[in-house]
Coordinates of C-alpha atoms in Angstrom, one line a residue:
M115 CA 0.1 -0.1 0.6
S116 CA 1.4 3.1 -1.2
A117 CA 1.4 6.3 1.4
G118 CA -0.7 8.0 -1.0
Q119 CA -3.2 5.2 0.0
A120 CA -3.0 4.5 3.4
A121 CA -2.7 8.5 4.2
G122 CA -6.3 8.9 2.2
E123 CA -7.6 5.6 4.4
E124 CA -6.5 7.5 7.6
A125 CA -8.6 10.9 6.8
D126 CA -11.7 8.8 5.9
A127 CA -11.4 7.3 9.1
A128 CA -11.0 10.5 10.8
A129 CA -14.0 11.7 9.0
A130 CA -15.9 9.0 9.9
S131 CA -14.8 9.5 14.1
S132 CA -15.7 12.7 13.4
A133 CA -19.0 12.3 12.1
L134 CA -20.5 10.1 14.7
P135 CA -20.8 12.5 17.5
R136 CA -22.7 14.4 15.2
V137 CA -25.0 11.7 14.0
L138 CA -25.7 9.9 16.9
S139 CA -26.3 13.8 19.1
A140 CA -29.1 14.1 16.2
L141 CA -30.5 10.5 16.7
F142 CA -30.9 11.1 20.6
Y143 CA -31.9 14.4 19.9
G144 CA -35.1 13.3 17.4
T145 CA -36.2 10.4 20.0
C146 CA -36.1 12.8 22.6
S147 CA -38.4 15.1 21.1
F148 CA -40.2 12.5 19.7
L149 CA -41.3 11.1 23.0
T150 CA -41.8 14.6 25.0
V151 CA -44.3 15.0 22.6
L152 CA -46.1 11.8 22.6
V153 CA -46.3 12.2 26.6
N154 CA -47.4 16.0 27.1
K155 CA -49.7 15.5 24.6
A156 CA -51.7 12.3 26.5
L157 CA -51.2 14.4 29.3
L158 CA -52.7 17.6 27.8
S159 CA -55.4 16.0 25.2
A160 CA -55.7 12.3 26.6
Y161 CA -56.2 13.3 30.7
S162 CA -57.4 17.2 30.0
F163 CA -54.9 18.3 32.2
P164 CA -55.6 22.1 32.4
S165 CA -52.1 23.2 33.3
P166 CA -49.2 23.6 30.8
I167 CA -47.5 25.9 33.0
F168 CA -47.1 23.7 35.9
L169 CA -46.5 20.9 33.4
G170 CA -42.9 23.7 32.6
I171 CA -42.0 24.3 36.2
G172 CA -42.0 20.4 36.3
Q173 CA -39.7 20.0 33.6
M174 CA -37.4 22.9 35.0
A175 CA -37.4 21.7 38.2
A176 CA -36.7 18.3 37.6
T177 CA -33.4 19.6 35.0
I178 CA -32.1 21.4 38.1
L179 CA -32.8 18.8 40.9
I180 CA -30.6 16.3 38.0
L181 CA -27.8 18.6 37.1
Y182 CA -27.1 20.1 41.1
V183 CA -26.9 15.9 42.4
S184 CA -24.7 15.6 39.4
K185 CA -22.8 18.5 40.1
L186 CA -22.7 17.7 43.8
N187 CA -21.2 14.1 42.8
K188 CA -18.8 15.3 40.5
I189 CA -20.8 13.8 37.4
V190 CA -20.7 17.0 35.8
H191 CA -19.2 20.2 35.9
F192 CA -20.2 23.8 36.0
P193 CA -19.2 27.2 37.5
D194 CA -20.7 28.3 40.8
F195 CA -22.7 31.2 40.8
D196 CA -21.4 34.3 40.1
K197 CA -22.7 38.2 39.4
S198 CA -21.6 37.5 35.7
I199 CA -23.2 34.6 34.9
P200 CA -26.8 36.8 34.3
V201 CA -24.7 39.1 31.6
K202 CA -23.2 36.0 29.7
L203 CA -26.6 34.2 29.7
F204 CA -28.6 37.2 28.3
P205 CA -31.1 36.8 26.5
L206 CA -30.9 32.9 26.7
P207 CA -33.3 33.0 30.0
L208 CA -36.4 34.6 28.5
I209 CA -36.2 33.0 25.4
Y210 CA -36.0 29.8 27.1
V211 CA -39.2 29.9 29.5
G212 CA -41.2 31.6 26.2
N213 CA -39.6 28.4 24.4
H214 CA -41.2 26.0 26.8
L215 CA -44.8 27.9 27.4
S216 CA -45.7 28.5 23.5
G217 CA -44.8 24.8 23.0
L218 CA -47.2 23.1 26.1
S219 CA -49.9 25.6 24.9
S220 CA -49.7 24.6 21.6
T221 CA -49.9 20.9 21.7
S222 CA -53.1 21.0 23.5
K223 CA -55.0 23.2 21.4
L224 CA -53.9 21.8 17.9
S225 CA -54.5 17.9 16.7
L226 CA -51.1 16.3 16.8
P227 CA -50.4 16.1 13.2
M228 CA -51.0 20.0 12.3
F229 CA -49.3 20.9 15.4
T230 CA -46.1 19.2 13.5
V231 CA -46.3 21.0 10.3
L232 CA -46.8 24.3 11.9
R233 CA -43.5 23.8 14.0
K234 CA -41.9 23.4 10.6
F235 CA -41.7 27.5 10.3
T236 CA -38.9 27.1 13.1
I237 CA -36.3 26.0 10.1
P238 CA -36.7 29.5 7.7
L239 CA -36.4 31.4 11.1
T240 CA -33.7 29.2 12.2
L241 CA -31.3 29.8 9.1
L242 CA -32.4 33.5 8.7
L243 CA -31.6 34.0 12.5
E244 CA -28.3 32.4 12.4
I245 CA -26.9 34.1 8.8
I246 CA -27.8 37.6 11.3
I247 CA -26.7 36.7 14.5
L248 CA -23.9 34.0 13.5
G249 CA -22.8 35.5 10.4
K250 CA -23.6 32.1 8.3
R251 CA -24.0 31.2 4.9
Y252 CA -25.8 28.1 2.9
P253 CA -25.9 27.0 -0.4
L254 CA -28.6 27.5 -2.6
N255 CA -29.7 23.5 -2.7
I256 CA -30.2 23.8 1.3
I257 CA -32.4 27.3 1.3
V258 CA -34.7 25.5 -1.8
S259 CA -35.4 22.3 0.5
V260 CA -35.6 24.7 3.6
F261 CA -39.0 26.4 1.1
A262 CA -40.4 23.0 0.0
I263 CA -41.1 22.2 3.4
I264 CA -42.7 25.7 4.1
L265 CA -44.7 25.1 0.8
G266 CA -46.0 21.9 2.3
A267 CA -46.5 23.4 5.0
F268 CA -48.8 26.2 3.7
I269 CA -50.9 23.8 1.9
A270 CA -51.3 21.6 4.5
A271 CA -52.2 24.4 7.2
G272 CA -54.8 25.8 4.2
S273 CA -56.8 23.4 4.7
D274 CA -56.7 22.5 8.3
L275 CA -60.3 21.7 8.9
S276 CA -59.8 21.8 12.6
F277 CA -59.0 25.8 12.5
N278 CA -58.1 27.3 15.9
L279 CA -56.7 30.6 15.7
E280 CA -55.0 30.4 19.0
G281 CA -53.8 27.4 18.7
Y282 CA -52.0 28.7 15.4
I283 CA -50.5 32.2 17.5
F284 CA -48.8 29.4 20.5
V285 CA -47.2 27.1 17.6
L286 CA -46.2 30.2 15.5
L287 CA -44.5 31.6 18.3
N288 CA -43.4 28.8 19.8
D289 CA -41.3 28.6 16.2
I290 CA -39.7 32.2 17.1
F291 CA -38.4 31.8 20.5
T292 CA -37.5 28.1 19.2
A293 CA -35.1 30.0 16.2
A294 CA -33.7 31.9 18.8
N295 CA -33.3 29.8 21.7
G296 CA -31.7 27.2 19.1
V297 CA -29.1 29.7 17.6
Y298 CA -27.9 31.8 20.8
T299 CA -27.5 28.5 22.6
K300 CA -25.0 27.5 19.9
Q301 CA -23.8 30.9 20.6
K302 CA -24.0 30.7 24.3
I303 CA -22.0 26.9 24.9
D304 CA -18.7 28.0 24.9
P305 CA -17.2 25.5 27.2
K306 CA -14.7 28.4 28.1
E307 CA -17.8 30.3 29.8
L308 CA -20.9 27.9 31.2
G309 CA -20.3 25.2 29.0
K310 CA -23.5 22.7 28.4
Y311 CA -24.5 22.2 32.1
G312 CA -24.3 25.5 33.2
V313 CA -26.4 27.1 30.5
L314 CA -29.0 24.3 31.4
F315 CA -29.0 25.1 34.8
Y316 CA -28.6 28.3 35.3
N317 CA -31.4 28.9 32.6
A318 CA -34.0 26.9 34.2
C319 CA -32.9 28.0 38.1
F320 CA -33.6 32.3 36.5
M321 CA -37.0 31.2 35.2
V322 CA -38.6 28.7 37.7
I323 CA -39.5 31.4 39.7
P324 CA -41.0 34.1 37.4
T325 CA -43.0 30.7 35.1
V326 CA -44.2 30.0 39.5
I327 CA -45.7 33.2 39.6
I328 CA -47.0 33.3 36.2
S329 CA -48.8 29.7 37.1
F330 CA -50.2 31.3 40.3
S331 CA -51.2 34.4 39.0
T332 CA -53.1 33.0 35.5
G333 CA -55.3 30.1 38.2
D334 CA -52.7 27.6 35.9
F335 CA -51.5 26.5 39.6
Q336 CA -55.1 26.4 41.4
Q337 CA -55.8 24.6 38.2
A338 CA -53.6 21.7 38.7
T339 CA -53.8 21.4 42.2
H340 CA -57.7 20.5 42.2
F341 CA -57.0 18.7 38.9
Q342 CA -59.2 15.0 39.7
H343 CA -56.6 12.3 38.4
W344 CA -53.8 13.3 40.8
T345 CA -54.5 9.6 42.4
N346 CA -54.5 8.3 39.0
F347 CA -51.1 6.4 39.5
L348 CA -50.5 5.9 35.4
F349 CA -51.5 9.6 35.6
V350 CA -49.0 10.4 37.8
F351 CA -46.3 8.2 36.1
Q352 CA -47.4 10.2 33.0
F353 CA -46.7 13.4 34.6
I354 CA -42.9 12.2 36.3
L355 CA -41.7 10.8 32.9
S356 CA -43.0 14.0 31.2
C357 CA -40.7 16.2 33.7
L358 CA -37.7 13.5 32.6
L359 CA -38.3 14.5 29.1
G360 CA -38.2 17.6 29.6
F361 CA -34.8 17.5 31.1
L362 CA -33.7 14.9 28.6
L363 CA -34.7 17.1 25.7
M364 CA -33.1 20.3 26.9
Y365 CA -30.3 18.3 27.1
S366 CA -30.3 16.4 24.1
T367 CA -31.0 19.8 22.2
V368 CA -28.0 21.6 23.5
L369 CA -25.7 18.4 22.7
C370 CA -27.2 18.5 18.7
S371 CA -26.7 22.2 18.9
H372 CA -23.2 21.1 20.3
Y373 CA -21.5 18.9 17.3
N374 CA -23.9 20.3 14.7
S375 CA -25.6 23.7 13.2
A376 CA -28.6 24.8 15.3
L377 CA -30.5 24.6 11.4
T378 CA -29.3 21.5 11.5
T379 CA -30.7 20.7 15.1
T380 CA -34.0 22.2 14.0
V381 CA -33.9 20.4 10.4
V382 CA -33.6 17.1 12.8
G383 CA -36.9 18.1 14.5
A384 CA -38.5 18.4 11.8
I385 CA -37.6 14.9 10.5
K386 CA -39.1 13.5 13.7
N387 CA -42.4 15.2 12.8
I388 CA -42.7 11.9 10.1
S389 CA -43.2 9.8 12.4
I390 CA -45.3 12.0 14.9
A391 CA -47.5 13.0 12.3
Y392 CA -48.6 9.4 10.7
I393 CA -48.6 8.1 14.1
G394 CA -51.4 10.9 14.9
M395 CA -53.2 10.3 12.1
L396 CA -53.8 6.3 12.9
I397 CA -54.2 6.7 16.6
G398 CA -54.6 10.3 17.7
G399 CA -58.0 10.5 17.0
D400 CA -58.4 14.0 16.8
Y401 CA -56.7 14.2 12.8
I402 CA -59.8 15.6 10.1
F403 CA -58.4 14.3 6.8
S404 CA -58.5 16.1 3.8
M405 CA -56.8 15.0 0.5
L406 CA -54.6 18.4 0.4
N407 CA -53.8 18.5 3.8
F408 CA -52.1 15.1 3.1
V409 CA -50.5 16.3 0.1
G410 CA -48.9 19.1 2.5
L411 CA -48.0 16.6 4.8
N412 CA -45.7 14.7 2.3
I413 CA -44.5 17.7 0.4
C414 CA -43.3 19.2 4.0
M415 CA -41.1 15.6 4.6
A416 CA -39.8 15.2 1.3
G417 CA -38.1 18.5 2.0
G418 CA -36.9 17.5 4.9
L419 CA -35.8 14.5 4.0
R420 CA -34.2 15.9 1.1
Y421 CA -32.5 18.7 3.6
S422 CA -31.0 15.1 5.4
F423 CA -29.6 13.8 2.3
L424 CA -27.6 17.3 1.7
T425 CA -26.9 17.6 5.0
L426 CA -25.2 14.0 5.4
R427 CA -23.3 14.4 1.6
G428 CA -22.0 17.2 3.4
D429 CA -18.7 18.2 5.0
S430 CA -18.6 16.2 8.3
K431 CA -16.7 18.0 10.7
P432 CA -17.8 18.9 13.4
A433 CA -18.1 22.7 14.1
Q434 CA -16.6 23.3 17.2
P435 CA -17.0 27.4 18.2
G436 CA -13.0 28.0 17.5
D437 CA -13.7 27.0 14.2
E438 CA -17.8 27.9 13.8
E439 CA -17.0 31.1 11.2
N440 CA -14.5 28.6 8.4
T441 CA -16.8 25.7 8.4
L442 CA -20.3 26.6 7.7
P443 CA -19.5 29.1 4.8
V444 CA -18.8 25.5 2.7
S445 CA -20.8 22.8 5.0
K446 CA -24.3 21.9 4.5
S447 CA -25.5 21.4 8.1

């Protein structure tokens, strides 16, 4: 074997090993997101749990508890609190709570397939914010794929026979907050600053008390405490599971954004929705079929799959904080 061939094989092996964290983190995020939506949908719709803000508080509390205990046991590390941390985090805590609450509220007000379709608008918003905030550039074929997803979303939403204006407003707000959360998280998880765990922990700490106040002032907390199914073991199990999945979803989002671009993390969520949309048609019980809606769903999915193909075919090097500007102008992820 020549020296050139050996060097080429070593380069291929290095590329494959560097791609592995990107693929695994994306799969982990997609799985957590899939399970979280299904469990939240069961709580808020099947059980008619009236308090999405209270559920968000439970997820924040689970995040704080798990990370604090892990830090005490030296499983994870993040900086102790000091006065510079709020400045380093801003505006992430505000975006975080808006993303959390709008997502939980919209899940309960829309059919599962329409919820997943309208969430596709997160993708062009993320692309736009990455261009504005992070200075990234994407090739035309990536942009075409993104707008194919949006075209399908418009077609599907235009024929939604269960139109719910309040639900549409909440889900579009959720899209804006999700896009901003992904882009700013990518900017804030520098290991030299707070790191992945510090961002998660202090986000939850800063926003749990204001969220409790909002829950009390809106009657959400009182509705939760008087809910009739607290003696139902299956409901309590799913509530605790939702809190744990809320932590895993936040962690997997940060992890996926660390190894990939924020746009790729967003598209992974859209691809995950292929399964959710079709499962919702079969077992959700709240999907009203129309041909135009079904065609729109499939156009969305085709655009998402094309983006995935282009991403996998592109540069497989993980985008680290230090080389972000150098990799992304030529990367397809």
